[in-house]
PDB file of C-alpha atoms in Angstrom:
ATOM      1  CA  MET M 115     163.788 137.186 165.224  1.00  0.00           C
ATOM      2  CA  LYS M 116     161.137 135.984 167.801  1.00  0.00           C
ATOM      3  CA  ILE M 117     159.728 138.889 169.987  1.00  0.00           C
ATOM      4  CA  ALA M 118     157.181 139.752 172.346  1.00  0.00           C
ATOM      5  CA  VAL M 119     155.081 143.042 172.243  1.00  0.00           C
ATOM      6  CA  VAL M 120     153.504 144.643 175.282  1.00  0.00           C
ATOM      7  CA  THR M 121     151.599 148.004 175.167  1.00  0.00           C
ATOM      8  CA  GLY M 122     151.117 150.188 178.063  1.00  0.00           C
ATOM      9  CA  ALA M 123     154.397 148.775 179.310  1.00  0.00           C
ATOM     10  CA  SER M 124     155.670 151.882 181.349  1.00  0.00           C
ATOM     11  CA  SER M 125     153.542 150.977 184.475  1.00  0.00           C
ATOM     12  CA  GLY M 126     150.869 148.778 185.868  1.00  0.00           C
ATOM     13  CA  MET M 127     149.914 145.627 184.363  1.00  0.00           C
ATOM     14  CA  GLY M 128     151.907 146.280 181.192  1.00  0.00           C
ATOM     15  CA  ARG M 129     155.257 146.540 183.156  1.00  0.00           C
ATOM     16  CA  GLU M 130     154.473 143.512 185.237  1.00  0.00           C
ATOM     17  CA  PHE M 131     153.872 141.441 181.810  1.00  0.00           C
ATOM     18  CA  VAL M 132     157.172 142.517 180.679  1.00  0.00           C
ATOM     19  CA  LEU M 133     159.001 141.358 184.015  1.00  0.00           C
ATOM     20  CA  ALA M 134     157.242 138.160 183.769  1.00  0.00           C
ATOM     21  CA  ILE M 135     157.750 137.467 180.191  1.00  0.00           C
ATOM     22  CA  ASP M 136     161.475 138.073 180.550  1.00  0.00           C
ATOM     23  CA  LYS M 137     161.681 135.703 183.435  1.00  0.00           C
ATOM     24  CA  ARG M 138     159.463 132.936 181.703  1.00  0.00           C
ATOM     25  CA  TYR M 139     160.527 133.134 178.163  1.00  0.00           C
ATOM     26  CA  GLY M 140     163.650 135.425 177.942  1.00  0.00           C
ATOM     27  CA  THR M 141     166.033 132.598 176.766  1.00  0.00           C
ATOM     28  CA  ILE M 142     163.653 131.980 173.770  1.00  0.00           C
ATOM     29  CA  LEU M 143     163.049 135.687 172.801  1.00  0.00           C
ATOM     30  CA  ASP M 144     165.552 137.964 170.916  1.00  0.00           C
ATOM     31  CA  GLU M 145     163.500 141.017 171.973  1.00  0.00           C
ATOM     32  CA  ILE M 146     160.586 142.448 173.786  1.00  0.00           C
ATOM     33  CA  TRP M 147     158.933 145.441 172.094  1.00  0.00           C
ATOM     34  CA  VAL M 148     157.527 147.950 174.665  1.00  0.00           C
ATOM     35  CA  LEU M 149     155.036 150.649 173.818  1.00  0.00           C
ATOM     36  CA  ALA M 150     153.986 153.582 176.154  1.00  0.00           C
ATOM     37  CA  ARG M 151     154.212 157.311 176.261  1.00  0.00           C
ATOM     38  CA  ARG M 152     156.749 157.584 178.936  1.00  0.00           C
ATOM     39  CA  LYS M 153     160.269 156.974 177.518  1.00  0.00           C
ATOM     40  CA  GLU M 154     162.100 157.415 180.829  1.00  0.00           C
ATOM     41  CA  ARG M 155     160.136 154.617 182.373  1.00  0.00           C
ATOM     42  CA  LEU M 156     160.800 152.258 179.411  1.00  0.00           C
ATOM     43  CA  GLU M 157     164.486 152.892 179.692  1.00  0.00           C
ATOM     44  CA  GLU M 158     164.442 152.360 183.396  1.00  0.00           C
ATOM     45  CA  LEU M 159     162.684 149.000 182.607  1.00  0.00           C
ATOM     46  CA  GLN M 160     165.560 147.609 180.573  1.00  0.00           C
ATOM     47  CA  ASN M 161     167.541 147.728 183.793  1.00  0.00           C
ATOM     48  CA  LYS M 162     165.038 145.227 185.159  1.00  0.00           C
ATOM     49  CA  VAL M 163     165.244 142.643 182.537  1.00  0.00           C
ATOM     50  CA  LYS M 164     167.834 140.571 180.754  1.00  0.00           C
ATOM     51  CA  THR M 165     166.057 140.566 177.419  1.00  0.00           C
ATOM     52  CA  LYS M 166     166.765 143.291 174.959  1.00  0.00           C
ATOM     53  CA  LEU M 167     163.881 145.884 174.967  1.00  0.00           C
ATOM     54  CA  ARG M 168     163.067 147.751 171.696  1.00  0.00           C
ATOM     55  CA  ILE M 169     161.510 150.840 172.967  1.00  0.00           C
ATOM     56  CA  PHE M 170     158.560 152.806 171.490  1.00  0.00           C
ATOM     57  CA  PRO M 171     157.768 155.873 173.138  1.00  0.00           C
ATOM     58  CA  ILE M 172     154.559 156.557 171.507  1.00  0.00           C
ATOM     59  CA  ASP M 173     150.894 157.566 172.309  1.00  0.00           C
ATOM     60  CA  LEU M 174     148.590 155.199 170.817  1.00  0.00           C
ATOM     61  CA  LEU M 175     145.863 157.802 170.560  1.00  0.00           C
ATOM     62  CA  GLN M 176     147.904 159.581 167.926  1.00  0.00           C
ATOM     63  CA  GLN M 177     147.840 158.049 164.591  1.00  0.00           C
ATOM     64  CA  GLU M 178     151.501 158.568 163.762  1.00  0.00           C
ATOM     65  CA  SER M 179     152.471 156.248 166.438  1.00  0.00           C
ATOM     66  CA  TYR M 180     151.316 153.290 164.464  1.00  0.00           C
ATOM     67  CA  GLU M 181     153.525 154.308 161.433  1.00  0.00           C
ATOM     68  CA  LYS M 182     156.733 153.887 163.516  1.00  0.00           C
ATOM     69  CA  TYR M 183     155.382 150.529 164.999  1.00  0.00           C
ATOM     70  CA  THR M 184     154.578 149.071 161.724  1.00  0.00           C
ATOM     71  CA  GLU M 185     157.602 150.425 159.927  1.00  0.00           C
ATOM     72  CA  ASN M 186     159.531 148.328 162.398  1.00  0.00           C
ATOM     73  CA  LEU M 187     157.515 145.106 161.857  1.00  0.00           C
ATOM     74  CA  LYS M 188     157.932 145.475 158.197  1.00  0.00           C
ATOM     75  CA  ASN M 189     161.822 146.017 158.322  1.00  0.00           C
ATOM     76  CA  CYS M 190     162.509 143.369 161.037  1.00  0.00           C
ATOM     77  CA  ASN M 191     159.997 140.862 159.969  1.00  0.00           C
ATOM     78  CA  PRO M 192     159.900 139.179 163.225  1.00  0.00           C
ATOM     79  CA  THR M 193     157.748 136.480 164.728  1.00  0.00           C
ATOM     80  CA  VAL M 194     155.462 137.772 167.325  1.00  0.00           C
ATOM     81  CA  GLY M 195     155.193 134.969 169.840  1.00  0.00           C
ATOM     82  CA  ILE M 196     153.313 136.970 172.467  1.00  0.00           C
ATOM     83  CA  LEU M 197     151.350 140.193 172.097  1.00  0.00           C
ATOM     84  CA  VAL M 198     149.776 141.892 175.366  1.00  0.00           C
ATOM     85  CA  ASN M 199     147.504 144.668 174.938  1.00  0.00           C
ATOM     86  CA  SER M 200     147.819 146.397 178.266  1.00  0.00           C
ATOM     87  CA  SER M 201     147.353 150.081 177.284  1.00  0.00           C
ATOM     88  CA  GLY M 202     144.212 151.670 178.494  1.00  0.00           C
ATOM     89  CA  PHE M 203     142.719 153.941 181.182  1.00  0.00           C
ATOM     90  CA  GLY M 204     139.669 154.393 183.209  1.00  0.00           C
ATOM     91  CA  LYS M 205     137.731 157.566 184.657  1.00  0.00           C
ATOM     92  CA  ILE M 206     135.260 157.134 187.478  1.00  0.00           C
ATOM     93  CA  GLY M 207     132.401 159.312 187.573  1.00  0.00           C
ATOM     94  CA  SER M 208     128.882 159.662 185.888  1.00  0.00           C
ATOM     95  CA  PHE M 209     128.880 159.997 182.207  1.00  0.00           C
ATOM     96  CA  SER M 210     127.772 163.808 182.148  1.00  0.00           C
ATOM     97  CA  GLU M 211     130.385 164.608 184.797  1.00  0.00           C
ATOM     98  CA  ILE M 212     133.272 163.308 182.843  1.00  0.00           C
ATOM     99  CA  ASN M 213     134.130 165.557 179.973  1.00  0.00           C
ATOM    100  CA  ARG M 214     133.450 164.616 176.413  1.00  0.00           C
ATOM    101  CA  ALA M 215     137.130 164.260 175.581  1.00  0.00           C
ATOM    102  CA  ASP M 216     137.866 161.900 178.389  1.00  0.00           C
ATOM    103  CA  ASN M 217     134.917 159.592 177.578  1.00  0.00           C
ATOM    104  CA  LEU M 218     135.985 159.548 173.873  1.00  0.00           C
ATOM    105  CA  SER M 219     139.703 158.879 174.783  1.00  0.00           C
ATOM    106  CA  MET M 220     138.680 155.867 176.907  1.00  0.00           C
ATOM    107  CA  ILE M 221     136.994 154.327 173.847  1.00  0.00           C
ATOM    108  CA  ASP M 222     139.843 155.308 171.556  1.00  0.00           C
ATOM    109  CA  LEU M 223     142.491 153.852 173.685  1.00  0.00           C
ATOM    110  CA  ASN M 224     140.737 150.863 175.321  1.00  0.00           C
ATOM    111  CA  CYS M 225     139.003 149.685 172.121  1.00  0.00           C
ATOM    112  CA  GLN M 226     140.294 151.355 168.830  1.00  0.00           C
ATOM    113  CA  ALA M 227     144.043 151.421 169.780  1.00  0.00           C
ATOM    114  CA  LEU M 228     143.959 147.582 170.851  1.00  0.00           C
ATOM    115  CA  THR M 229     142.041 146.846 167.735  1.00  0.00           C
ATOM    116  CA  LYS M 230     144.586 148.537 165.669  1.00  0.00           C
ATOM    117  CA  VAL M 231     147.718 147.031 167.332  1.00  0.00           C
ATOM    118  CA  ILE M 232     146.173 143.509 166.749  1.00  0.00           C
ATOM    119  CA  TYR M 233     145.273 144.230 163.269  1.00  0.00           C
ATOM    120  CA  ASP M 234     149.005 145.465 162.511  1.00  0.00           C
ATOM    121  CA  THR M 235     150.633 142.524 164.510  1.00  0.00           C
ATOM    122  CA  LEU M 236     148.575 139.446 163.648  1.00  0.00           C
ATOM    123  CA  ILE M 237     150.013 139.008 160.133  1.00  0.00           C
ATOM    124  CA  PHE M 238     153.450 138.444 161.953  1.00  0.00           C
ATOM    125  CA  MET M 239     152.152 135.764 164.226  1.00  0.00           C
ATOM    126  CA  LYS M 240     152.398 132.070 163.579  1.00  0.00           C
ATOM    127  CA  LYS M 241     151.251 128.829 165.176  1.00  0.00           C
ATOM    128  CA  GLY M 242     151.801 128.858 168.805  1.00  0.00           C
ATOM    129  CA  GLY M 243     151.316 132.791 169.050  1.00  0.00           C
ATOM    130  CA  ARG M 244     149.474 134.044 171.941  1.00  0.00           C
ATOM    131  CA  ILE M 245     147.250 137.316 172.096  1.00  0.00           C
ATOM    132  CA  ILE M 246     146.555 138.504 175.664  1.00  0.00           C
ATOM    133  CA  ASN M 247     143.929 141.250 176.041  1.00  0.00           C
ATOM    134  CA  LEU M 248     143.446 143.170 179.175  1.00  0.00           C
ATOM    135  CA  ALA M 249     139.752 143.391 179.731  1.00  0.00           C
ATOM    136  CA  SER M 250     138.280 143.604 183.443  1.00  0.00           C
ATOM    137  CA  SER M 251     135.716 142.162 185.652  1.00  0.00           C
ATOM    138  CA  ALA M 252     133.714 145.434 184.776  1.00  0.00           C
ATOM    139  CA  ALA M 253     133.125 143.597 181.569  1.00  0.00           C
ATOM    140  CA  PHE M 254     130.807 141.457 183.154  1.00  0.00           C
ATOM    141  CA  LEU M 255     128.263 144.130 184.312  1.00  0.00           C
ATOM    142  CA  PRO M 256     127.234 147.572 183.183  1.00  0.00           C
ATOM    143  CA  GLN M 257     128.387 150.006 185.800  1.00  0.00           C
ATOM    144  CA  PRO M 258     126.808 153.474 186.677  1.00  0.00           C
ATOM    145  CA  GLY M 259     129.483 155.630 187.593  1.00  0.00           C
ATOM    146  CA  PHE M 260     132.084 153.864 185.519  1.00  0.00           C
ATOM    147  CA  ALA M 261     129.834 153.418 182.294  1.00  0.00           C
ATOM    148  CA  VAL M 262     131.992 154.028 179.406  1.00  0.00           C
ATOM    149  CA  TYR M 263     134.974 152.329 180.935  1.00  0.00           C
ATOM    150  CA  ALA M 264     132.939 149.122 181.523  1.00  0.00           C
ATOM    151  CA  ALA M 265     131.461 149.277 178.326  1.00  0.00           C
ATOM    152  CA  SER M 266     134.787 149.552 176.683  1.00  0.00           C
ATOM    153  CA  LYS M 267     136.033 146.399 178.492  1.00  0.00           C
ATOM    154  CA  SER M 268     132.950 144.632 177.382  1.00  0.00           C
ATOM    155  CA  TYR M 269     134.129 145.405 173.834  1.00  0.00           C
ATOM    156  CA  VAL M 270     137.415 143.698 174.644  1.00  0.00           C
ATOM    157  CA  LEU M 271     135.993 140.745 176.108  1.00  0.00           C
ATOM    158  CA  SER M 272     133.336 140.159 173.156  1.00  0.00           C
ATOM    159  CA  PHE M 273     136.129 141.012 170.572  1.00  0.00           C
ATOM    160  CA  SER M 274     138.588 138.591 172.212  1.00  0.00           C
ATOM    161  CA  LYS M 275     136.167 135.758 172.372  1.00  0.00           C
ATOM    162  CA  ALA M 276     135.009 136.200 168.621  1.00  0.00           C
ATOM    163  CA  LEU M 277     138.744 136.646 167.386  1.00  0.00           C
ATOM    164  CA  ARG M 278     139.669 133.535 169.267  1.00  0.00           C
ATOM    165  CA  TYR M 279     137.655 131.491 166.907  1.00  0.00           C
ATOM    166  CA  GLU M 280     138.797 133.176 163.840  1.00  0.00           C
ATOM    167  CA  VAL M 281     142.544 132.602 164.388  1.00  0.00           C
ATOM    168  CA  MET M 282     142.118 129.150 165.997  1.00  0.00           C
ATOM    169  CA  ASN M 283     142.871 127.405 162.732  1.00  0.00           C
ATOM    170  CA  ARG M 284     146.115 129.233 162.493  1.00  0.00           C
ATOM    171  CA  GLY M 285     147.161 127.671 165.900  1.00  0.00           C
ATOM    172  CA  ILE M 286     147.028 131.255 167.551  1.00  0.00           C
ATOM    173  CA  SER M 287     145.185 131.460 170.981  1.00  0.00           C
ATOM    174  CA  VAL M 288     143.371 134.598 172.290  1.00  0.00           C
ATOM    175  CA  THR M 289     143.102 135.151 176.065  1.00  0.00           C
ATOM    176  CA  ALA M 290     140.949 137.980 177.813  1.00  0.00           C
ATOM    177  CA  VAL M 291     142.150 138.865 181.042  1.00  0.00           C
ATOM    178  CA  CYS M 292     139.458 139.948 183.395  1.00  0.00           C
ATOM    179  CA  PRO M 293     140.784 140.962 186.714  1.00  0.00           C
ATOM    180  CA  GLY M 294     139.045 142.843 189.450  1.00  0.00           C
ATOM    181  CA  PRO M 295     140.872 145.627 191.307  1.00  0.00           C
ATOM    182  CA  VAL M 296     144.578 145.164 191.044  1.00  0.00           C
ATOM    183  CA  LYS M 297     147.015 147.212 193.108  1.00  0.00           C
ATOM    184  CA  THR M 298     148.849 149.189 190.614  1.00  0.00           C
ATOM    185  CA  GLU M 299     149.195 152.748 189.674  1.00  0.00           C
ATOM    186  CA  PHE M 300     145.636 152.756 188.161  1.00  0.00           C
ATOM    187  CA  PHE M 301     144.284 153.052 191.693  1.00  0.00           C
ATOM    188  CA  ASP M 302     146.948 155.173 193.166  1.00  0.00           C
ATOM    189  CA  ILE M 303     146.051 157.873 190.536  1.00  0.00           C
ATOM    190  CA  ALA M 304     142.418 157.189 190.962  1.00  0.00           C
ATOM    191  CA  GLU M 305     142.503 157.956 194.822  1.00  0.00           C
ATOM    192  CA  GLU M 306     143.893 161.459 194.124  1.00  0.00           C
ATOM    193  CA  ASN M 307     140.486 162.908 194.281  1.00  0.00           C
ATOM    194  CA  SER M 308     138.344 160.171 196.142  1.00  0.00           C
ATOM    195  CA  GLN M 309     138.695 156.828 197.815  1.00  0.00           C
ATOM    196  CA  ILE M 310     137.720 153.732 196.055  1.00  0.00           C
ATOM    197  CA  PRO M 311     134.835 151.735 197.609  1.00  0.00           C
ATOM    198  CA  LEU M 312     135.751 149.544 200.648  1.00  0.00           C
ATOM    199  CA  TYR M 313     134.636 146.390 198.943  1.00  0.00           C
ATOM    200  CA  LYS M 314     137.029 147.037 196.173  1.00  0.00           C
ATOM    201  CA  LYS M 315     139.967 147.445 198.719  1.00  0.00           C
ATOM    202  CA  LEU M 316     139.074 144.255 200.209  1.00  0.00           C
ATOM    203  CA  VAL M 317     139.511 142.162 197.008  1.00  0.00           C
ATOM    204  CA  MET M 318     142.365 144.249 195.766  1.00  0.00           C
ATOM    205  CA  ALA M 319     144.708 141.696 193.938  1.00  0.00           C
ATOM    206  CA  ASN M 320     148.655 141.382 193.630  1.00  0.00           C
ATOM    207  CA  PRO M 321     149.427 142.403 190.081  1.00  0.00           C
ATOM    208  CA  LEU M 322     152.220 139.709 190.049  1.00  0.00           C
ATOM    209  CA  LYS M 323     149.680 136.840 190.749  1.00  0.00           C
ATOM    210  CA  VAL M 324     147.257 138.245 188.204  1.00  0.00           C
ATOM    211  CA  VAL M 325     149.925 138.430 185.706  1.00  0.00           C
ATOM    212  CA  ASP M 326     151.381 134.892 186.339  1.00  0.00           C
ATOM    213  CA  LYS M 327     147.834 133.260 186.189  1.00  0.00           C
ATOM    214  CA  ALA M 328     147.277 135.230 182.777  1.00  0.00           C
ATOM    215  CA  LEU M 329     150.415 134.041 181.257  1.00  0.00           C
ATOM    216  CA  SER M 330     149.610 130.290 182.410  1.00  0.00           C
ATOM    217  CA  ASP M 331     146.064 130.507 181.201  1.00  0.00           C
ATOM    218  CA  ALA M 332     147.270 132.181 177.812  1.00  0.00           C
ATOM    219  CA  MET M 333     149.800 129.357 177.399  1.00  0.00           C
ATOM    220  CA  ALA M 334     147.067 126.701 178.122  1.00  0.00           C
ATOM    221  CA  GLY M 335     144.888 128.280 175.458  1.00  0.00           C
ATOM    222  CA  LYS M 336     141.955 129.372 177.687  1.00  0.00           C
ATOM    223  CA  SER M 337     139.511 132.073 176.532  1.00  0.00           C
ATOM    224  CA  LYS M 338     139.646 133.867 179.798  1.00  0.00           C
ATOM    225  CA  SER M 339     141.762 134.571 182.823  1.00  0.00           C
ATOM    226  CA  VAL M 340     139.957 135.558 185.958  1.00  0.00           C
ATOM    227  CA  TYR M 341     142.079 135.814 189.064  1.00  0.00           C
ATOM    228  CA  GLY M 342     140.767 134.968 192.517  1.00  0.00           C
ATOM    229  CA  LEU M 343     137.753 133.281 193.939  1.00  0.00           C
ATOM    230  CA  SER M 344     135.842 136.528 194.630  1.00  0.00           C
ATOM    231  CA  MET M 345     136.033 137.679 190.870  1.00  0.00           C
ATOM    232  CA  GLN M 346     135.250 134.116 189.594  1.00  0.00           C
ATOM    233  CA  ALA M 347     132.171 134.138 191.848  1.00  0.00           C
ATOM    234  CA  PHE M 348     131.198 137.615 190.446  1.00  0.00           C
ATOM    235  CA  GLN M 349     131.369 136.294 186.884  1.00  0.00           C
ATOM    236  CA  VAL M 350     129.073 133.390 187.759  1.00  0.00           C
ATOM    237  CA  LEU M 351     126.758 135.887 189.620  1.00  0.00           C
ATOM    238  CA  CYS M 352     126.592 138.204 186.602  1.00  0.00           C
ATOM    239  CA  ARG M 353     125.855 135.163 184.355  1.00  0.00           C
ATOM    240  CA  ILE M 354     122.692 134.021 186.389  1.00  0.00           C
ATOM    241  CA  VAL M 355     121.332 137.064 188.093  1.00  0.00           C
ATOM    242  CA  PRO M 356     119.738 139.873 186.030  1.00  0.00           C
ATOM    243  CA  HIS M 357     121.901 142.755 185.828  1.00  0.00           C
ATOM    244  CA  GLU M 358     119.228 145.203 186.853  1.00  0.00           C
ATOM    245  CA  LEU M 359     118.816 143.257 190.160  1.00  0.00           C
ATOM    246  CA  ILE M 360     122.583 143.160 190.844  1.00  0.00           C
ATOM    247  CA  LEU M 361     122.836 147.013 190.247  1.00  0.00           C
ATOM    248  CA  LYS M 362     120.053 147.637 192.562  1.00  0.00           C
ATOM    249  CA  LEU M 363     121.799 145.438 195.313  1.00  0.00           C
ATOM    250  CA  LEU M 364     125.044 147.165 194.959  1.00  0.00           C
ATOM    251  CA  HIS M 365     123.371 150.626 194.955  1.00  0.00           C
ATOM    252  CA  ILE M 366     126.228 151.734 192.644  1.00  0.00           C
ATOM    253  CA  SER M 367     126.710 155.472 192.636  1.00  0.00           C
ATOM    254  CA  PRO M 368     128.934 157.676 190.676  1.00  0.00           C
ATOM    255  CA  THR M 369     132.254 159.186 192.330  1.00  0.00           C
ATOM    256  CA  SER M 370     134.808 161.220 190.740  1.00  0.00           C
ATOM    257  CA  SER M 371     138.298 159.864 190.261  1.00  0.00           C
ATOM    258  CA  LYS M 372     140.850 158.852 187.491  1.00  0.00           C
ATOM    259  CA  GLY M 373     143.419 156.316 186.914  1.00  0.00           C
ATOM    260  CA  GLN M 374     145.751 155.737 183.741  1.00  0.00           C
ATOM    261  CA  ASN M 375     148.414 153.221 182.428  1.00  0.00           C
TER     262      ASN M 375
END
């Protein structure tokens, strides 16, 4: 059995990855395993794709969720051709303004859950396998007002780069996807309490295009996928200009809002 696995598949980028993987690789996949909390969303997704979905309505913040997933892996012994880690959430606001539980949950889901899923899945991957981790352009620069989220995505980027070299001799590639703002439910929910900054609206990307580039870059074995000239320029800027200076120029200030996959 050859499968793809996508976390955070009920909405946002995760959902778009499922649709794109089905369109590109459905003829060579037996199943796509989809992991997310909202069962009804995952069931609706089956009507959008031709490939059979194996639905895991689980919360990756709960330890028992991994037991169900790993049990299926052991019983089916599949070859995982593609693993997409898209599950995650962000909450905007100053560190002290965001409650303790939310700050810790961002770390747990964005970092720890991603690490657990990779650890549990990696032994079922063979030569030609692709791991795609959703990081963010927020990984390029510390962000006051988005401090924990940006730091968690820096972990994803750093971990992806290191893991890439560790599994290279097995013929497995790891790609960190670092988009800027993408028009998904993440920002629809984020704007319930406040508007996102205008400059983010101006560079808002189409999720279909971000996912299409991410899959192409992953298949090409690239270490990073950064969609759009503005984000590519931002990445270069963060490499060559001291972060303190960039933060002063941007005058980043905390605002309160929330988004989740």
